[in-house]
Amino acid sequence: MRVKIEVKNLSYYFGQERVIKDLSLRIPENVIFSVLGPARSGVTTLLRTLNRLSDLNPETRTEGEVLLDGEDVLAKDVNVTELRRRVGMVFDVPTPLPLSVYDNVAYGPRLRGTKGRKALADCVEGALRTAALWDDVKDRLNVPAMSLSGGQQQRLCIARVLAQGPEVILLDRPCSGLDPISTSKIEDSLIRLKESVTVVIAPHNVQQAGRISDRVAFMLMGRLIEEGETKKVFVSPEFRETSDYITGRFG
């Protein structure tokens, strides 16, 4: 299986505190890869490092390498804007732009120079279909995005990222505030999505990781404890910390 992202000896510092500690990890292409861990384990920080959103805080620094298709994204000469197009991110709270549904999805392609009406319309429809939102909004593309339900707004945010043509999509607990029906729709869209992109997710809970992941990694206090195929890690984890977390003894 081809490796899409390889993390090598990554350490991440916030001030003097080392939040991620010598982490090495391989994420294959076209899988759903879940990163699990309790609060303060460094899960969100790891996701934000993969597309350098972590750079936005001037009090932080990184050591090690994060290779995307073999190229180190932490190198000084990397085009960070292009990196974030290739590695898009969806956050736990939906963040639609104060625009229509259509303009939310078309915003990125327009910035990249897509101008033809048909080209934009095709791009918007394709992204909304992939995010499992097209049937819900195809007759109201011009309504304000904020008028959608919470689950629809989150799928709209996924579509907005997809319209940029990413190779990897990062999701930080995207279903944390959603009802079970909305959660199920997003999970279904992610399973279809892995056919064309690599999905890295900090799941809402352990059960979600078990439902949708091909592989999982478990982090604790900034260290990688265990990584492997989901079924193997869930059924026969190698380490007691992993077993205790998966079975709900802590976290």
Backbone as numpy.savetxt, mean C-alpha at the origin, in Angstrom:
# Nx Ny Nz CAx CAy CAz Cx Cy Cz
10.04 -16.98 -8.47 9.19 -15.78 -8.47 10.07 -14.52 -8.47
9.81 -13.63 -9.40 10.65 -12.44 -9.55 10.48 -11.50 -8.36
11.60 -10.98 -7.86 11.56 -10.03 -6.75 11.31 -8.63 -7.29
10.30 -7.95 -6.75 10.00 -6.57 -7.15 10.71 -5.57 -6.26
10.66 -5.81 -4.95 11.31 -4.93 -3.98 12.20 -5.76 -3.08
13.42 -5.30 -2.90 14.32 -5.95 -1.95 14.84 -4.90 -0.97
14.60 -5.16 0.30 15.08 -4.28 1.37 16.32 -4.92 1.97
17.41 -4.16 2.04 18.67 -4.70 2.53 19.18 -3.90 3.71
19.24 -4.55 4.86 19.84 -3.96 6.07 19.33 -2.54 6.32
18.02 -2.37 6.25 17.41 -1.05 6.42 17.30 -0.69 7.90
17.81 0.48 8.22 17.58 1.09 9.53 17.01 2.48 9.31
16.06 2.84 10.15 15.38 4.13 10.02 15.41 4.81 11.38
15.90 6.03 11.40 16.05 6.76 12.65 15.11 7.95 12.69
14.44 8.11 13.83 13.68 9.32 14.11 14.41 10.01 15.25
15.15 11.07 14.90 16.05 11.64 15.90 17.11 10.61 16.24
17.23 10.31 17.52 18.20 9.31 17.98 17.58 7.92 18.09
16.27 7.82 17.94 15.60 6.54 18.09 15.64 5.76 16.77
16.06 4.49 16.86 16.07 3.64 15.67 14.74 2.88 15.61
13.90 3.29 14.67 12.54 2.76 14.58 12.51 1.44 13.81
13.35 1.32 12.78 13.53 0.07 12.04 14.97 -0.35 12.19
15.20 -1.65 12.45 16.52 -2.11 12.86 17.03 -3.22 11.95
17.93 -2.86 11.05 18.64 -3.82 10.18 17.68 -4.80 9.52
16.66 -4.28 8.87 15.62 -5.13 8.28 15.98 -5.50 6.85
15.89 -6.78 6.54 16.09 -7.27 5.18 14.87 -8.09 4.78
14.39 -7.87 3.54 13.11 -8.44 3.13 13.02 -8.45 1.62
12.43 -9.50 1.06 12.19 -9.57 -0.38 10.69 -9.66 -0.63
10.19 -8.80 -1.51 8.77 -8.78 -1.86 8.64 -9.18 -3.33
8.03 -10.33 -3.62 7.90 -10.78 -5.00 6.94 -9.90 -5.80
7.04 -10.01 -7.10 6.17 -9.28 -8.00 4.79 -9.92 -8.06
3.75 -9.08 -8.20 2.38 -9.55 -8.42 1.87 -10.48 -7.32
2.08 -10.06 -6.08 1.50 -10.74 -4.92 0.85 -9.69 -4.03
0.04 -10.18 -3.09 -0.38 -9.35 -1.97 0.50 -9.71 -0.80
1.29 -8.76 -0.35 2.28 -8.97 0.70 1.85 -8.16 1.92
1.48 -8.84 3.00 1.03 -8.16 4.22 2.17 -8.02 5.21
2.26 -6.84 5.82 3.23 -6.60 6.89 2.44 -6.40 8.18
2.63 -7.32 9.12 1.89 -7.32 10.37 2.75 -6.81 11.52
2.09 -6.32 12.56 2.81 -5.94 13.77 1.97 -5.04 14.65
2.16 -5.11 15.96 1.43 -4.22 16.86 1.93 -2.78 16.74
1.29 -1.88 17.45 1.69 -0.47 17.44 3.17 -0.34 17.78
3.83 0.62 17.15 5.24 0.94 17.36 6.18 -0.18 16.91
5.72 -0.97 15.94 6.58 -2.01 15.39 7.33 -1.55 14.15
6.94 -0.39 13.60 7.62 0.13 12.42 6.96 -0.23 11.11
5.74 -0.78 11.17 5.07 -1.23 9.95 4.77 -0.05 9.02
4.11 0.98 9.55 3.79 2.15 8.73 5.06 2.84 8.25
6.05 2.93 9.10 7.32 3.55 8.71 7.96 2.80 7.56
7.91 1.46 7.59 8.47 0.67 6.49 7.75 1.00 5.19
6.42 1.02 5.21 5.67 1.32 3.99 6.04 2.70 3.45
6.14 3.69 4.33 6.44 5.05 3.90 7.88 5.18 3.39
8.75 4.28 3.82 10.13 4.30 3.33 10.22 3.77 1.91
9.31 2.87 1.53 9.38 2.23 0.22 9.17 3.22 -0.91
8.45 4.34 -0.65 8.35 5.38 -1.71 8.83 6.74 -1.19
9.58 6.70 -0.11 10.27 7.87 0.44 9.32 8.97 0.94
8.11 8.61 1.29 7.28 9.56 2.02 7.90 9.87 3.38
8.73 8.96 3.86 9.44 9.17 5.13 10.37 10.38 5.05
10.77 10.78 3.84 11.66 11.94 3.68 11.02 13.24 4.14
9.68 13.27 4.22 8.99 14.52 4.50 9.27 15.03 5.91
9.78 14.17 6.79 10.15 14.60 8.14 11.65 14.84 8.20
12.08 16.08 8.42 13.52 16.39 8.39 14.30 15.80 9.55
13.61 15.28 10.57 14.30 14.72 11.73 14.66 13.25 11.55
14.44 12.73 10.36 14.67 11.31 10.14 15.84 11.08 9.19
16.38 9.86 9.25 17.41 9.45 8.30 17.34 7.93 8.14
17.86 7.44 7.02 17.84 6.01 6.75 19.24 5.51 6.44
19.43 4.23 6.72 20.64 3.51 6.34 20.22 2.23 5.65
21.04 1.73 4.74 20.71 0.52 4.02 20.20 0.82 2.62
19.54 -0.17 2.01 19.07 -0.03 0.63 17.63 -0.51 0.51
16.88 0.13 -0.39 15.57 -0.35 -0.82 15.62 -0.42 -2.34
15.68 -1.63 -2.88 15.85 -1.83 -4.31 14.49 -2.07 -4.97
14.17 -1.27 -5.97 12.99 -1.45 -6.81 13.49 -1.87 -8.18
13.20 -3.12 -8.56 13.75 -3.67 -9.80 15.27 -3.51 -9.84
15.90 -3.68 -8.68 17.35 -3.67 -8.61 18.00 -2.32 -8.44
17.21 -1.24 -8.45 17.77 0.10 -8.31 17.41 0.68 -6.94
18.38 1.28 -6.27 18.19 1.78 -4.91 17.38 3.07 -4.92
16.16 3.02 -4.37 15.30 4.20 -4.36 15.74 5.22 -3.32
16.66 4.84 -2.43 17.14 5.77 -1.42 18.33 6.59 -1.90
18.80 6.31 -3.12 19.93 7.06 -3.66 19.57 8.54 -3.84
20.57 9.41 -3.71 20.33 10.85 -3.73 19.82 11.36 -5.08
20.17 10.68 -6.15 19.80 11.19 -7.47 18.46 10.64 -7.97
17.71 9.94 -7.12 16.44 9.38 -7.54 15.40 10.48 -7.71
14.62 10.41 -8.78 13.50 11.32 -9.00 12.35 10.86 -8.11
12.17 11.55 -6.98 11.21 11.10 -5.99 9.77 11.20 -6.50
9.48 12.21 -7.32 8.13 12.34 -7.90 7.80 11.13 -8.77
8.73 10.73 -9.59 8.53 9.55 -10.44 8.45 8.28 -9.60
9.26 8.21 -8.55 9.21 7.05 -7.65 7.81 6.91 -7.05
7.22 8.02 -6.62 5.90 7.94 -5.98 4.79 7.68 -6.98
5.07 7.93 -8.27 4.12 7.47 -9.28 4.21 5.96 -9.44
5.43 5.45 -9.46 5.63 4.01 -9.62 5.20 3.23 -8.38
5.37 3.84 -7.22 5.01 3.20 -5.94 4.00 4.10 -5.25
2.72 3.90 -5.54 1.67 4.75 -5.00 1.24 4.31 -3.61
0.57 5.19 -2.88 0.17 4.87 -1.51 -1.25 5.31 -1.22
-1.96 4.45 -0.48 -3.32 4.74 0.00 -3.28 4.67 1.52
-3.85 5.68 2.18 -3.75 5.79 3.64 -4.99 5.22 4.34
-4.93 5.19 5.66 -6.02 4.59 6.43 -7.30 5.42 6.37
-7.16 6.73 6.30 -8.33 7.62 6.19 -8.47 8.08 4.75
-9.63 7.87 4.12 -9.80 8.31 2.72 -9.54 9.80 2.58
-8.80 10.15 1.52 -8.43 11.55 1.31 -8.76 12.00 -0.12
-10.05 11.99 -0.49 -10.38 12.48 -1.83 -10.13 13.98 -1.96
-9.79 14.41 -3.15 -9.62 15.83 -3.40 -11.00 16.51 -3.43
-11.07 17.81 -3.15 -12.35 18.52 -3.16 -12.82 18.81 -4.60
-12.96 17.74 -5.35 -13.33 17.80 -6.77 -14.38 16.73 -7.03
-14.82 16.63 -8.26 -15.76 15.59 -8.64 -15.08 14.22 -8.62
-15.90 13.18 -8.69 -15.36 11.82 -8.77 -14.43 11.71 -9.98
-14.90 12.17 -11.13 -14.12 12.09 -12.36 -12.79 12.84 -12.23
-12.85 14.07 -11.72 -11.65 14.89 -11.65 -10.65 14.36 -10.63
-11.12 13.66 -9.60 -10.20 13.03 -8.66 -9.31 12.02 -9.39
-9.92 11.20 -10.22 -9.16 10.15 -10.90 -8.34 10.73 -12.05
-8.88 11.75 -12.72 -8.19 12.34 -13.87 -7.06 13.28 -13.47
-6.99 13.64 -12.21 -6.04 14.66 -11.76 -4.59 14.28 -12.09
-4.19 13.09 -11.73 -2.81 12.66 -11.98 -2.48 12.55 -13.46
-3.31 11.85 -14.24 -3.02 11.78 -15.68 -2.93 13.15 -16.34
-3.78 14.10 -15.92 -3.69 15.45 -16.50 -2.35 16.09 -16.18
-1.87 15.92 -14.96 -0.57 16.48 -14.59 0.55 15.88 -15.43
0.39 14.62 -15.82 1.42 13.94 -16.61 1.27 14.22 -18.10
0.26 15.01 -18.49 0.16 15.43 -19.87 -0.92 14.78 -20.70
-1.75 13.92 -20.09 -2.85 13.31 -20.82 -3.95 14.35 -21.00
-4.27 14.69 -22.26 -5.20 15.80 -22.50 -6.43 15.40 -23.30
-6.34 14.42 -24.16 -7.47 14.05 -24.99 -8.65 13.57 -24.15
-9.85 14.01 -24.53 -11.04 13.66 -23.75 -11.24 12.15 -23.67
-11.09 11.47 -24.79 -11.29 10.01 -24.79 -10.21 9.30 -23.99
-8.97 9.76 -24.14 -7.86 9.13 -23.39 -8.09 9.27 -21.89
-8.52 10.46 -21.46 -8.81 10.66 -20.04 -9.98 9.81 -19.58
-11.04 9.79 -20.40 -12.23 9.02 -20.03 -11.90 7.54 -19.91
-11.09 7.03 -20.82 -10.70 5.62 -20.77 -9.86 5.33 -19.53
-8.97 6.25 -19.22 -8.11 6.08 -18.04 -8.95 6.07 -16.77
-9.88 7.01 -16.66 -10.74 7.10 -15.47 -11.59 5.84 -15.34
-12.21 5.42 -16.43 -13.05 4.23 -16.36 -12.24 3.00 -15.98
-11.08 2.85 -16.59 -10.25 1.68 -16.28 -9.84 1.62 -14.82
-9.44 2.78 -14.26 -9.03 2.82 -12.86 -10.21 2.53 -11.93
-11.37 3.10 -12.24 -12.55 2.87 -11.41 -13.02 1.43 -11.49
-12.91 0.82 -12.65 -13.28 -0.60 -12.77 -12.35 -1.47 -11.94
-11.06 -1.21 -12.05 -10.09 -2.02 -11.31 -10.28 -1.87 -9.80
-10.68 -0.68 -9.37 -10.94 -0.44 -7.95 -12.34 -0.87 -7.52
-13.08 -1.54 -8.42 -14.42 -2.04 -8.13 -15.38 -0.93 -7.73
-15.26 0.23 -8.39 -16.13 1.37 -8.07 -16.96 1.83 -9.26
-16.63 1.39 -10.45 -17.28 1.89 -11.65 -18.80 1.73 -11.61
-19.28 0.56 -11.24 -20.72 0.32 -11.23 -21.45 1.23 -10.24
-20.76 1.65 -9.19 -21.37 2.52 -8.18 -21.48 3.97 -8.65
-20.55 4.40 -9.51 -20.45 5.84 -9.80 -20.56 6.20 -11.27
-20.74 5.23 -12.16 -20.69 5.52 -13.60 -21.76 6.53 -14.04
-22.85 6.63 -13.27 -23.91 7.59 -13.62 -23.83 8.88 -12.82
-22.79 9.03 -12.01 -22.64 10.26 -11.22 -21.17 10.65 -11.08
-20.48 10.62 -12.19 -19.06 10.96 -12.19 -18.82 12.43 -11.84
-19.83 13.26 -12.01 -19.65 14.69 -11.76 -20.08 15.15 -10.37
-20.49 14.21 -9.53 -20.86 14.60 -8.17 -19.59 14.80 -7.35
-19.65 15.61 -6.28 -18.46 15.78 -5.44 -18.02 14.45 -4.82
-16.73 14.22 -4.82 -16.20 12.98 -4.26 -16.57 12.82 -2.79
-16.68 13.94 -2.08 -16.99 13.87 -0.65 -18.41 13.40 -0.39
-19.26 13.33 -1.43 -20.62 12.85 -1.24 -20.71 11.33 -1.24
-19.61 10.65 -1.58 -19.59 9.20 -1.58 -19.50 8.67 -0.15
-19.87 7.42 0.04 -19.72 6.78 1.35 -18.24 6.59 1.66
-17.94 6.25 2.91 -16.54 6.07 3.31 -15.85 4.98 2.51
-16.54 3.86 2.30 -15.95 2.77 1.53 -15.74 3.15 0.08
-16.69 3.89 -0.48 -16.54 4.36 -1.86 -15.40 5.37 -1.98
-15.26 6.24 -0.99 -14.16 7.20 -1.01 -12.81 6.48 -0.98
-12.72 5.41 -0.20 -11.46 4.69 -0.13 -11.15 4.00 -1.46
-12.17 3.43 -2.10 -11.95 2.83 -3.42 -11.62 3.90 -4.46
-12.18 5.09 -4.28 -11.83 6.20 -5.17 -10.35 6.56 -5.01
-9.87 6.56 -3.79 -8.45 6.85 -3.55 -7.56 5.78 -4.19
-8.00 4.53 -4.16 -7.26 3.47 -4.83 -7.26 3.72 -6.34
-8.43 4.09 -6.88 -8.53 4.38 -8.32 -7.63 5.55 -8.71
-7.56 6.56 -7.84 -6.73 7.73 -8.13 -5.25 7.34 -8.24
-4.83 6.43 -7.37 -3.45 5.92 -7.46 -3.27 5.09 -8.72
-4.24 4.24 -9.02 -4.13 3.35 -10.19 -4.05 4.14 -11.49
-4.72 5.28 -11.55 -4.72 6.09 -12.77 -3.33 6.61 -13.12
-2.42 6.57 -12.14 -1.04 7.02 -12.39 -0.18 5.93 -13.02
-0.75 4.71 -13.12 0.00 3.61 -13.72 1.11 3.08 -12.83
0.83 2.80 -11.54 1.88 2.34 -10.64 2.29 0.89 -10.90
3.47 0.55 -10.43 3.93 -0.84 -10.45 3.69 -1.50 -9.09
3.67 -0.67 -8.05 3.45 -1.13 -6.67 2.43 -0.20 -6.04
1.54 -0.77 -5.22 0.62 0.06 -4.45 0.75 -0.32 -2.99
0.97 0.69 -2.14 1.11 0.52 -0.70 -0.20 0.94 -0.04
-0.68 0.14 0.90 -1.93 0.47 1.59 -1.73 0.33 3.09
-1.93 1.44 3.79 -1.74 1.46 5.24 -3.10 1.37 5.93
-3.46 0.16 6.33 -4.73 -0.12 7.01 -5.91 0.55 6.30
-6.11 0.24 5.02 -7.11 0.96 4.23 -8.56 0.68 4.63
-8.78 -0.34 5.46 -10.15 -0.69 5.83 -10.44 -0.43 7.31
-9.57 0.33 7.97 -9.67 0.47 9.42 -10.96 1.12 9.90
-11.56 2.00 9.08 -12.78 2.67 9.52 -14.01 2.24 8.76
-13.94 1.10 8.05 -15.00 0.72 7.14 -15.84 -0.45 7.67
-17.07 -0.52 7.17 -17.96 -1.61 7.55 -17.55 -2.88 6.80
-18.07 -4.06 7.22 -17.65 -5.33 6.59 -17.94 -5.41 5.09
-19.04 -4.83 4.62 -19.37 -4.90 3.20 -18.35 -4.09 2.38
-18.04 -2.87 2.84 -17.04 -2.05 2.15 -15.67 -2.71 2.19
-15.34 -3.30 3.33 -14.07 -4.00 3.47 -13.97 -5.14 2.48
-15.05 -5.90 2.33 -15.06 -7.03 1.40 -14.86 -6.57 -0.04
-15.46 -5.45 -0.41 -15.31 -4.94 -1.77 -13.87 -4.51 -2.04
-13.25 -3.88 -1.05 -11.86 -3.47 -1.24 -10.95 -4.69 -1.32
-11.20 -5.68 -0.49 -10.39 -6.90 -0.55 -10.53 -7.59 -1.90
-11.74 -7.64 -2.43 -11.95 -8.24 -3.75 -11.18 -7.48 -4.83
-11.18 -6.15 -4.72 -10.47 -5.36 -5.73 -8.96 -5.57 -5.62
-8.45 -5.74 -4.40 -7.01 -5.97 -4.22 -6.59 -7.32 -4.81
-7.44 -8.32 -4.64 -7.12 -9.64 -5.18 -7.04 -9.59 -6.70
-7.93 -8.83 -7.33 -7.86 -8.67 -8.78 -6.67 -7.80 -9.18
-6.36 -6.84 -8.34 -5.31 -5.87 -8.65 -3.93 -6.51 -8.75
-3.69 -7.57 -7.99 -2.34 -8.15 -7.99 -1.97 -8.79 -9.33
-2.95 -8.93 -10.22 -2.64 -9.44 -11.54 -1.76 -8.45 -12.32
-1.87 -7.17 -11.98 -1.13 -6.16 -12.74 -0.13 -5.37 -11.91
-0.28 -5.33 -10.59 0.66 -4.60 -9.73 1.00 -5.43 -8.51
2.05 -5.03 -7.82 2.42 -5.65 -6.55 1.75 -4.86 -5.44
1.10 -5.57 -4.52 0.34 -4.93 -3.44 1.05 -5.20 -2.12
1.41 -4.13 -1.41 2.01 -4.24 -0.07 1.05 -3.55 0.89
0.58 -4.29 1.89 -0.47 -3.77 2.75 -0.16 -4.00 4.22
-0.40 -2.97 5.02 -0.50 -3.14 6.46 -1.99 -3.40 6.71
-2.39 -4.65 6.93 -3.81 -4.98 6.96 -4.50 -4.43 8.19
-5.84 -4.39 8.09 -6.68 -3.91 9.17 -6.51 -4.77 10.42
-6.40 -6.07 10.22 -6.21 -7.01 11.33 -5.59 -8.30 10.80
-5.29 -9.21 11.70 -4.67 -10.49 11.32 -5.58 -11.28 10.39
-6.89 -11.23 10.66 -7.83 -12.00 9.85 -7.81 -11.53 8.39
-7.69 -10.23 8.19 -7.63 -9.71 6.82 -6.39 -10.23 6.11
-5.28 -10.25 6.80 -4.05 -10.78 6.20 -4.25 -12.24 5.78
-4.91 -13.02 6.62 -5.16 -14.42 6.30 -6.06 -14.60 5.10
-7.00 -13.67 4.91 -7.95 -13.79 3.80 -7.33 -13.47 2.45
-6.46 -12.47 2.40 -6.07 -11.95 1.08 -4.59 -12.10 0.75
-3.74 -12.39 1.70 -2.29 -12.32 1.46 -1.74 -13.59 0.83
-0.76 -13.41 -0.03 0.04 -14.53 -0.53 1.22 -14.79 0.42
1.80 -13.70 0.93 2.91 -13.81 1.87 2.71 -12.77 2.97
3.27 -13.06 4.14 3.18 -12.12 5.26 4.55 -11.97 5.91
4.76 -10.79 6.49 5.94 -10.54 7.31 5.44 -10.03 8.66
6.06 -10.47 9.73 5.69 -10.02 11.07 6.84 -9.23 11.67
6.53 -7.98 12.08 7.52 -7.11 12.70 7.17 -6.87 14.16
8.20 -6.70 14.97 8.01 -6.41 16.38 9.12 -5.48 16.84
8.74 -4.31 17.34 9.70 -3.32 17.84 10.79 -3.00 16.83
10.37 -2.87 15.57 11.30 -2.45 14.54 12.12 -3.54 13.90
11.95 -4.78 14.35 12.71 -5.89 13.79 11.79 -6.85 13.05
12.30 -7.43 11.98 11.57 -8.48 11.28 11.73 -9.78 12.05
10.62 -10.35 12.48 10.65 -11.61 13.23 10.54 -12.80 12.29
9.60 -12.70 11.33 9.34 -13.86 10.47 8.68 -13.40 9.18
8.97 -14.14 8.09 8.36 -13.86 6.78 8.20 -15.17 6.04
7.09 -15.29 5.30 6.90 -16.50 4.52 5.52 -16.56 3.91
5.20 -17.70 3.30 3.88 -17.90 2.74 2.84 -17.81 3.85
1.73 -17.19 3.56 0.72 -16.90 4.59 0.28 -18.16 5.31
-0.06 -19.19 4.57 -0.57 -20.42 5.20 0.46 -21.02 6.15
1.72 -21.05 5.72 2.76 -21.63 6.57 2.96 -20.82 7.84
3.02 -19.49 7.69 3.24 -18.64 8.87 2.06 -18.74 9.84
0.83 -18.81 9.31 -0.34 -18.86 10.16 -0.52 -20.23 10.82
-0.19 -21.31 10.09 -0.41 -22.66 10.62 0.75 -23.13 11.47
1.97 -22.84 11.04 3.14 -23.33 11.78 4.24 -22.27 11.82
4.01 -21.18 12.55 5.04 -20.14 12.66 6.29 -20.67 13.34
7.43 -20.11 12.94 8.71 -20.57 13.49 8.99 -19.98 14.87
8.41 -18.82 15.17 8.77 -18.12 16.39 7.55 -17.91 17.28
7.78 -17.99 18.57 6.68 -17.85 19.52 6.03 -16.47 19.43
6.83 -15.43 19.20 6.26 -14.08 19.09 5.23 -14.01 17.97
5.54 -14.66 16.84 4.61 -14.68 15.72 3.33 -15.39 16.11
3.47 -16.55 16.72 2.30 -17.33 17.14 1.44 -16.56 18.12
2.08 -15.90 19.08 1.33 -15.15 20.09 0.55 -14.00 19.46
1.16 -13.35 18.46 0.47 -12.23 17.83 -0.69 -12.72 16.97
-0.46 -13.75 16.18 -1.50 -14.25 15.29 -2.68 -14.79 16.07
-2.42 -15.42 17.20 -3.51 -16.00 18.01 -4.13 -15.00 18.97
-3.64 -13.75 18.96 -4.27 -12.72 19.76 -3.82 -12.63 21.21
-2.69 -13.26 21.54 -2.20 -13.19 22.93 -1.65 -11.80 23.26
-1.29 -11.04 22.22 -0.91 -9.65 22.44 -1.13 -8.90 21.15
-1.05 -7.55 21.20 -1.16 -6.74 20.01 -2.53 -6.13 19.80
